[in-house]
Amino acid sequence: MNATELTTVELDNLKESLLFQKASILNKSHEFKAEQSSVTAHGDEAEIASQDASNNISIHLHERDRVALYSIERALGKIAEGTYGQCESCGEIIGARRLQARPFTALCIECMEEQESHSNIYQ
Ligand SMILES: [Zn+2]
């Protein structure tokens, strides 16, 4: 595979886009929290219920958002370490174009396809 490495500018752009995505997921969960507490805040009983709810809501992100958030954190960690853009499975360079399409991917296309074909077997 003829993967091109990211330039510094491309890496900076991706980092910014990761930070933006992270912020928008966190904002979304914050809005959700506010919505929930305004719905349930009537009377003492509701008050207690809403407190329970807000305790739970911090872990109430949609599964997809939680996974995305985790991947974003990992990608940002790798940018900090200088290992961003390397496939976690085979260590090959993932390639600028693929990273730009999916900034928090951890696998190159080959490994991703391999993993998908395995998970299909066990489904
Ligand atoms: Zn790979």
GROMACS .gro file of C-alpha atoms in nm, residues 6-16 79 84-85 100:
model
   15
    6LEU     CA    1   0.051   1.318   0.741
    7THR     CA    2   0.220   1.653   0.717
    8THR     CA    3   0.247   1.865   1.031
    9VAL     CA    4  -0.029   2.092   0.905
   10GLU     CA    5  -0.259   1.798   0.830
   11LEU     CA    6  -0.188   1.657   1.174
   12ASP     CA    7  -0.273   1.991   1.333
   13ASN     CA    8  -0.598   2.006   1.139
   14LEU     CA    9  -0.691   1.655   1.245
   15LYS     CA   10  -0.610   1.733   1.604
   16GLU     CA   11  -0.835   2.036   1.589
   79ILE     CA   12  -0.087   1.256   1.870
   84TYR     CA   13  -0.073   0.881   1.565
   85GLY     CA   14  -0.131   0.741   1.219
  100GLN     CA   15  -0.880   1.250   0.714
   0.00000   0.00000   0.00000
